[in-house]
Amino acid sequence: MSISSRWQALLAPLLLGAAAAAAASRASAAGQDALFTEPADTQASVLPIVVNTWAGPCFGGSAAAAWAALQAGGSVLDAVEQGCTHAEAQRCDRTVGYGGSPDEAGETSLDALVMDGGSMRAGAVANLRRVRQAASAARLVMERSWHSLLAGEEAMAFAVGMGLQARDSLSTAESREVWRKWVEGRCQPNFRQGVAPDPTQSCGPYRPLPVNKSSAPRHDADKASWEGSRQHGQRAVQQVVQRHHHHRQPEQQWPSEAAHDTIAMVAVSADGAVAAGASSNGAIHKVPGRVGDAAVPGGGAYADNEVGGCGSTGDGDTHIAFLPCYQVVEAMRRGLSPQAAAEEAVRRIARRVPTYVGAVVAVSKDGRHGAAAHGWQFSYSVVSAASGGRVETVAVEPLGMAGAGSAGQAAISTEPGT
């Protein structure tokens, strides 16, 4: 054997090893994390694409409205605004738009945001009253001011000044009746804690209870109220969130057989522009003035043209603490697939908050999509060039339940009539 041949024989294993290492590095950069496997049926999406939380005629109709905006030559922001506006006008499951989720005082208020992944600008409104078009108001904040978030009466005044119509109230006869029955039921459940009278037993008005040893409750009744209130906190959140998903008993179902929660939407154009948004009337029976994640960029939705977008639904107070959509987009930036990024974000929350109920959807700038859920059955709507403009439903098995070691698309179906 010649010297040249012997060197080739010696170097061949090293060259093969280097090639394998390079291939592994490329696979990792492409998001092929060994801990996560993206379902094959989400890998063939073709731009443009619209993805939003929840499915069925109303939420699927929102996806169709967004798709129609894109097909008419509109921008991704137009698509997100029109999709969310459809859900607001149709009052999907009474958890989006006017006439749903009355607060402790019986009033309905709205939260919404839109985000442009090109400019990285966002606009949002919180605790919006008397104006029905929350997503449009959020876009006005982004485009007609240099602010990102307006709240309360001032948000309403701004929206009206920019041309939106003010109503006497966002309540309806239906929402007032829901509130009346809640009061008759001793205001159960609610979001109060550390107050007297005991919020697990009665309505307010409430007063704060002492929270330190040096100022212990002065009366036995206050001691009992404090203990009951302390245990009540997380349980109340769980009860209220569970009222919005289809594991409820029939007598608990309000207002429909398929009540859900916030709509969050991501749209990606044929040239890769990304926008995201969210709209909700918040947690039912909330403390007046409460702001949910649908008004918080990174909490309810997030978009970045360099990466993709995300939308969330579920326990908005927990989402504000964890900002799952910001995490999802940053995880995709690191190379994780949309499915892997969604799972990572939901697992992080569930590990710290075991009672968490919620879900996220993730969409990459090239149109791949995935989702993860915890504590409930979840589904989302997709319409894209790959589906020929037909709205498809993707069912997602929740994480952490028997027989569901990881989140995934259990089934894809086409919405009838869309």
Coordinates of N, CA, C and O in Angstrom, one line a residue, residues 13-139:
P13 N -12.0 7.5 8.8 CA -12.9 7.6 10.0 C -13.0 9.0 10.6 O -14.1 9.4 11.0
L14 N -11.9 9.7 10.6 CA -12.0 11.1 11.1 C -12.9 12.0 10.2 O -13.6 12.8 10.7
L15 N -12.7 11.8 8.9 CA -13.5 12.6 8.0 C -15.0 12.3 8.1 O -15.9 13.1 8.1
L16 N -15.3 11.0 8.3 CA -16.7 10.5 8.5 C -17.3 11.1 9.7 O -18.4 11.5 9.8
G17 N -16.4 11.1 10.8 CA -16.9 11.6 12.1 C -17.2 13.1 12.0 O -18.2 13.6 12.5
A18 N -16.3 13.8 11.3 CA -16.5 15.3 11.2 C -17.8 15.6 10.4 O -18.6 16.5 10.7
A19 N -18.0 14.8 9.3 CA -19.2 14.9 8.5 C -20.5 14.7 9.3 O -21.5 15.4 9.2
A20 N -20.4 13.6 10.2 CA -21.6 13.3 11.0 C -21.8 14.4 12.0 O -23.0 14.8 12.3
A21 N -20.7 14.9 12.6 CA -20.9 16.0 13.6 C -21.5 17.3 12.9 O -22.4 17.9 13.5
A22 N -21.0 17.6 11.7 CA -21.6 18.7 11.0 C -23.1 18.5 10.7 O -23.9 19.4 10.8
A23 N -23.4 17.3 10.3 CA -24.8 17.0 10.0 C -25.7 17.1 11.2 O -26.8 17.7 11.2
A24 N -25.1 16.7 12.4 CA -25.9 16.8 13.6 C -26.1 18.3 14.0 O -27.1 18.7 14.5
S25 N -25.0 19.1 13.8 CA -25.1 20.5 14.1 C -26.1 21.2 13.2 O -26.9 22.0 13.7
R26 N -26.2 20.8 11.9 CA -27.2 21.4 11.0 C -28.6 21.0 11.5 O -29.5 21.7 11.4
A27 N -28.8 19.7 11.9 CA -30.1 19.2 12.3 C -30.5 20.0 13.6 O -31.7 20.4 13.7
S28 N -29.5 20.2 14.5 CA -29.9 20.9 15.7 C -30.3 22.4 15.4 O -31.2 22.9 15.9
A29 N -29.6 23.0 14.5 CA -29.9 24.4 14.1 C -31.2 24.4 13.4 O -31.9 25.5 13.5
A30 N -31.6 23.4 12.8 CA -32.9 23.4 12.1 C -34.1 23.0 13.1 O -35.2 22.9 12.7
G31 N -33.7 22.8 14.3 CA -34.8 22.6 15.3 C -35.1 21.2 15.6 O -36.2 20.9 16.1
Q32 N -34.3 20.3 15.1 CA -34.6 18.8 15.3 C -34.1 18.4 16.7 O -33.1 17.6 16.9
D33 N -34.7 18.9 17.8 CA -34.3 18.6 19.1 C -34.8 17.2 19.4 O -35.9 16.8 19.2
A34 N -33.8 16.4 20.0 CA -34.1 15.0 20.3 C -35.3 14.8 21.3 O -35.9 13.8 21.3
L35 N -35.6 15.8 22.1 CA -36.7 15.7 23.1 C -38.0 16.0 22.5 O -39.0 15.7 23.1
F36 N -38.1 16.5 21.3 CA -39.3 16.9 20.7 C -39.4 16.4 19.2 O -38.4 16.4 18.5
T37 N -40.6 15.9 18.8 CA -40.8 15.5 17.5 C -41.9 16.2 16.9 O -43.0 16.1 17.5
E38 N -41.7 17.0 15.9 CA -42.8 17.7 15.2 C -43.7 16.8 14.4 O -43.2 16.0 13.6
P39 N -45.0 16.8 14.6 CA -45.9 15.9 13.8 C -45.7 16.2 12.3 O -45.6 17.3 11.9
A40 N -45.6 15.1 11.5 CA -45.3 15.3 10.1 C -46.4 16.0 9.4 O -46.1 16.7 8.4
D41 N -47.6 16.0 9.9 CA -48.7 16.6 9.2 C -48.7 18.1 9.3 O -49.6 18.8 8.8
T42 N -47.8 18.7 10.1 CA -47.7 20.2 10.1 C -46.6 20.7 9.4 O -46.3 21.9 9.4
Q43 N -45.8 19.9 8.7 CA -44.6 20.3 8.0 C -44.8 20.7 6.6 O -43.9 21.2 5.9
A44 N -46.0 20.5 6.0 CA -46.2 20.8 4.6 C -47.0 22.1 4.4 O -47.4 22.3 3.3
S45 N -47.2 22.9 5.4 CA -47.9 24.2 5.2 C -47.2 25.1 4.2 O -46.0 25.1 4.2
V46 N -48.0 25.8 3.4 CA -47.4 26.6 2.4 C -48.0 28.0 2.6 O -49.2 28.2 2.9
L47 N -47.2 29.0 2.5 CA -47.6 30.4 2.7 C -48.5 30.9 1.5 O -48.3 30.4 0.4
P48 N -49.4 31.8 1.9 CA -49.7 32.4 3.2 C -50.4 31.5 4.1 O -51.0 30.5 3.7
I49 N -50.5 31.8 5.4 CA -51.1 31.0 6.4 C -51.7 31.8 7.5 O -51.2 32.9 7.9
V50 N -52.8 31.4 8.0 CA -53.5 32.0 9.2 C -53.7 30.9 10.2 O -54.3 29.8 9.8
V51 N -53.3 31.1 11.5 CA -53.6 30.2 12.5 C -54.2 30.9 13.7 O -53.7 32.0 14.0
N52 N -55.3 30.4 14.3 CA -55.8 31.0 15.5 C -56.3 30.0 16.5 O -56.6 28.8 16.1
T53 N -56.3 30.4 17.7 CA -56.8 29.5 18.8 C -58.2 29.2 18.6 O -59.0 30.0 18.2
W54 N -58.6 27.9 18.9 CA -59.9 27.4 18.9 C -60.4 27.1 17.5 O -59.9 27.6 16.5
A55 N -61.5 26.3 17.4 CA -62.0 25.9 16.2 C -63.6 25.9 16.3 O -64.1 26.4 17.2
G56 N -64.2 25.4 15.2 CA -65.7 25.4 15.2 C -66.1 26.6 14.3 O -65.3 27.4 13.8
P57 N -67.4 26.7 14.1 CA -68.0 27.7 13.1 C -67.5 29.1 13.4 O -67.2 29.8 12.5
C58 N -67.5 29.5 14.7 CA -67.2 30.9 15.0 C -65.7 31.2 14.9 O -65.3 32.1 14.2
F59 N -64.9 30.4 15.6 CA -63.5 30.7 15.5 C -62.9 30.3 14.2 O -62.0 30.9 13.7
G60 N -63.4 29.2 13.6 CA -63.0 28.9 12.2 C -63.4 30.0 11.2 O -62.7 30.3 10.3
G61 N -64.6 30.6 11.5 CA -65.0 31.8 10.7 C -64.0 33.0 10.8 O -63.9 33.7 9.9
S62 N -63.4 33.1 12.0 CA -62.4 34.2 12.2 C -61.2 33.9 11.3 O -60.7 34.8 10.7
A63 N -60.8 32.6 11.2 CA -59.7 32.3 10.4 C -60.0 32.6 8.9 O -59.2 33.1 8.1
A64 N -61.3 32.2 8.5 CA -61.7 32.5 7.1 C -61.7 34.0 6.8 O -61.4 34.4 5.7
A65 N -62.2 34.8 7.8 CA -62.2 36.3 7.6 C -60.8 36.8 7.4 O -60.5 37.7 6.6
A66 N -59.8 36.3 8.2 CA -58.4 36.8 8.1 C -57.9 36.3 6.7 O -57.2 37.1 6.0
W67 N -58.2 35.1 6.3 CA -57.7 34.6 5.0 C -58.3 35.5 3.9 O -57.6 35.8 2.9
A68 N -59.6 35.8 4.0 CA -60.2 36.6 2.9 C -59.5 38.0 2.8 O -59.4 38.5 1.7
A69 N -59.1 38.6 4.0 CA -58.4 39.8 4.0 C -57.1 39.7 3.2 O -56.7 40.6 2.4
L70 N -56.4 38.6 3.4 CA -55.1 38.4 2.7 C -55.4 38.2 1.2 O -54.6 38.8 0.4
Q71 N -56.4 37.4 0.9 CA -56.7 37.2 -0.5 C -57.1 38.4 -1.3 O -57.0 38.5 -2.5
A72 N -57.7 39.4 -0.5 CA -58.1 40.7 -1.1 C -56.9 41.6 -1.3 O -57.1 42.8 -1.7
G73 N -55.7 41.2 -0.9 CA -54.6 42.1 -1.1 C -54.2 42.8 0.2 O -53.3 43.7 0.2
G74 N -54.9 42.5 1.3 CA -54.6 43.1 2.6 C -53.3 42.7 3.2 O -52.7 41.6 2.8
S75 N -52.8 43.4 4.1 CA -51.6 43.1 4.8 C -51.8 42.0 5.9 O -53.0 41.7 6.2
V76 N -50.8 41.5 6.6 CA -51.0 40.6 7.7 C -51.7 41.3 8.8 O -52.4 40.7 9.6
L77 N -51.4 42.6 9.0 CA -52.1 43.3 10.1 C -53.6 43.4 9.8 O -54.4 43.3 10.7
D78 N -53.9 43.7 8.5 CA -55.3 43.7 8.1 C -56.0 42.3 8.4 O -57.1 42.3 8.9
A79 N -55.3 41.3 8.1 CA -55.8 39.9 8.3 C -56.1 39.7 9.8 O -57.1 39.2 10.2
V80 N -55.1 40.0 10.7 CA -55.3 39.8 12.1 C -56.4 40.7 12.7 O -57.3 40.2 13.4
E81 N -56.4 41.9 12.2 CA -57.5 42.8 12.7 C -58.9 42.3 12.3 O -59.8 42.2 13.1
Q82 N -59.0 41.9 11.0 CA -60.3 41.4 10.5 C -60.7 40.1 11.2 O -61.9 39.9 11.5
G83 N -59.7 39.2 11.4 CA -60.0 37.9 12.0 C -60.5 38.1 13.4 O -61.5 37.5 13.8
C84 N -59.8 38.9 14.2 CA -60.2 39.2 15.6 C -61.6 40.0 15.6 O -62.4 39.7 16.5
T85 N -61.8 40.9 14.7 CA -63.0 41.7 14.7 C -64.2 40.7 14.4 O -65.3 40.9 14.9
H86 N -64.0 39.7 13.5 CA -65.1 38.8 13.3 C -65.5 38.1 14.6 O -66.7 37.9 14.9
A87 N -64.5 37.6 15.4 CA -64.8 37.0 16.6 C -65.5 37.9 17.6 O -66.4 37.5 18.3
E88 N -65.1 39.2 17.6 CA -65.7 40.2 18.5 C -67.2 40.4 18.1 O -68.1 40.5 18.9
A89 N -67.4 40.6 16.8 CA -68.8 40.8 16.3 C -69.7 39.6 16.5 O -70.9 39.8 16.8
Q90 N -69.2 38.4 16.3 CA -70.0 37.2 16.5 C -70.0 36.8 18.0 O -70.7 35.9 18.3
R91 N -69.2 37.4 18.8 CA -69.2 37.1 20.2 C -68.9 35.6 20.5 O -69.6 35.0 21.2
C92 N -67.8 35.2 19.8 CA -67.5 33.7 19.9 C -67.5 33.2 21.3 O -66.7 33.7 22.2
D93 N -68.4 32.2 21.6 CA -68.5 31.6 22.9 C -68.7 32.6 24.0 O -68.5 32.3 25.2
R94 N -69.1 33.8 23.7 CA -69.3 34.9 24.7 C -68.1 35.2 25.5 O -68.2 35.8 26.5
T95 N -66.9 34.7 25.1 CA -65.7 35.1 25.7 C -64.8 36.1 24.9 O -63.8 36.4 25.3
V96 N -65.3 36.4 23.8 CA -64.7 37.5 22.9 C -65.8 38.5 22.6 O -67.0 38.1 22.3
G97 N -65.5 39.7 22.6 CA -66.5 40.7 22.3 C -67.5 41.2 23.4 O -67.3 40.7 24.5
Y98 N -68.4 42.0 23.0 CA -69.3 42.6 23.9 C -70.3 41.5 24.5 O -70.5 40.4 23.9
G99 N -71.0 41.8 25.6 CA -72.1 40.9 26.1 C -71.6 39.6 26.7 O -72.4 38.7 26.7
G100 N -70.4 39.6 27.2 CA -69.9 38.3 27.8 C -69.0 38.6 29.0 O -68.6 39.8 29.2
S101 N -68.8 37.6 29.8 CA -67.8 37.7 30.9 C -68.0 38.9 31.8 O -67.1 39.7 32.0
P102 N -69.2 39.1 32.4 CA -69.4 40.3 33.2 C -68.5 40.2 34.4 O -68.2 39.2 35.0
D103 N -68.0 41.4 34.9 CA -67.2 41.5 36.0 C -68.0 41.5 37.3 O -69.2 41.3 37.2
E104 N -67.4 41.7 38.5 CA -68.2 41.7 39.7 C -69.3 42.7 39.7 O -70.3 42.5 40.4
A105 N -69.1 43.8 39.0 CA -70.2 44.9 38.9 C -71.2 44.6 37.8 O -72.1 45.4 37.6
G106 N -71.0 43.5 37.1 CA -71.9 43.2 36.0 C -71.6 43.8 34.7 O -72.4 43.7 33.7
E107 N -70.4 44.5 34.5 CA -70.1 45.1 33.3 C -69.1 44.3 32.5 O -68.3 43.5 33.0
T108 N -69.1 44.5 31.2 CA -68.2 43.8 30.2 C -67.2 44.8 29.8 O -67.5 46.0 29.5
S109 N -65.9 44.4 29.8 CA -64.8 45.2 29.3 C -63.9 44.3 28.4 O -64.0 43.1 28.5
L110 N -63.1 44.9 27.6 CA -62.4 44.2 26.5 C -60.9 44.5 26.6 O -60.5 45.6 27.0
D111 N -60.1 43.5 26.3 CA -58.7 43.6 26.1 C -58.3 43.1 24.7 O -58.9 42.1 24.2
A112 N -57.3 43.8 24.1 CA -56.9 43.3 22.8 C -55.5 43.9 22.4 O -55.1 44.9 23.0
L113 N -54.8 43.2 21.5 CA -53.6 43.7 21.0 C -53.3 43.3 19.6 O -53.9 42.3 19.1
V114 N -52.5 44.0 18.9 CA -52.0 43.6 17.6 C -50.5 43.9 17.6 O -50.1 44.8 18.3
M115 N -49.8 43.1 16.9 CA -48.3 43.3 16.8 C -47.8 43.1 15.4 O -48.2 42.1 14.7
D116 N -47.0 44.0 14.9 CA -46.4 43.9 13.6 C -45.0 43.4 13.7 O -44.1 44.0 14.3
G117 N -44.7 42.2 13.1 CA -43.4 41.5 13.2 C -42.3 42.2 12.4 O -41.2 41.8 12.6
G118 N -42.7 43.1 11.6 CA -41.7 43.8 10.8 C -41.1 45.0 11.6 O -39.9 45.1 11.7
S119 N -41.9 45.9 12.1 CA -41.5 47.0 12.8 C -41.2 46.7 14.3 O -40.6 47.5 15.0
M120 N -41.7 45.6 14.8 CA -41.7 45.2 16.2 C -42.5 46.2 17.0 O -42.2 46.3 18.2
R121 N -43.5 46.8 16.5 CA -44.4 47.7 17.2 C -45.7 46.9 17.5 O -46.1 46.1 16.8
A122 N -46.2 47.3 18.7 CA -47.5 46.7 19.2 C -48.4 47.8 19.6 O -48.0 48.9 20.0
G123 N -49.7 47.5 19.5 CA -50.7 48.4 20.0 C -51.7 47.6 20.8 O -52.0 46.5 20.4
A124 N -52.2 48.1 21.9 CA -53.1 47.4 22.8 C -54.0 48.3 23.5 O -53.7 49.4 23.8
V125 N -55.2 47.7 23.9 CA -56.1 48.4 24.8 C -56.5 47.4 25.9 O -56.6 46.2 25.7
A126 N -56.7 48.0 27.1 CA -57.1 47.1 28.2 C -58.2 47.8 29.0 O -58.3 49.0 29.0
N127 N -59.1 46.9 29.5 CA -60.2 47.4 30.3 C -61.0 48.4 29.5 O -61.5 49.4 30.0
L128 N -61.1 48.1 28.2 CA -61.8 49.0 27.2 C -63.4 48.9 27.5 O -63.9 47.7 27.5
R129 N -64.0 50.0 27.6 CA -65.5 50.0 27.8 C -66.2 50.8 26.7 O -65.6 51.7 26.1
R130 N -67.4 50.4 26.4 CA -68.3 51.1 25.5 C -67.9 51.0 24.0 O -68.7 51.5 23.2
V131 N -66.8 50.5 23.7 CA -66.4 50.4 22.3 C -66.2 48.9 22.0 O -65.5 48.2 22.7
R132 N -66.9 48.4 20.9 CA -67.0 47.0 20.7 C -65.8 46.5 19.9 O -65.4 45.3 20.0
Q133 N -65.1 47.4 19.1 CA -64.1 46.9 18.2 C -62.7 47.0 18.9 O -61.9 48.0 18.6
A134 N -62.4 46.1 19.7 CA -61.2 46.2 20.6 C -59.9 46.0 19.7 O -59.0 46.7 19.9
A135 N -59.9 45.1 18.8 CA -58.8 44.9 17.9 C -58.5 46.1 17.1 O -57.3 46.5 16.9
S136 N -59.5 46.7 16.6 CA -59.3 47.9 15.8 C -58.8 49.1 16.6 O -58.0 49.9 16.2
A137 N -59.3 49.2 17.9 CA -58.8 50.2 18.8 C -57.4 49.9 19.1 O -56.6 50.9 19.2
A138 N -56.9 48.7 19.3 CA -55.5 48.4 19.5 C -54.7 48.8 18.3 O -53.6 49.4 18.5
R139 N -55.1 48.6 17.1 CA -54.4 49.0 16.0 C -54.2 50.5 15.9 O -53.2 51.0 15.5

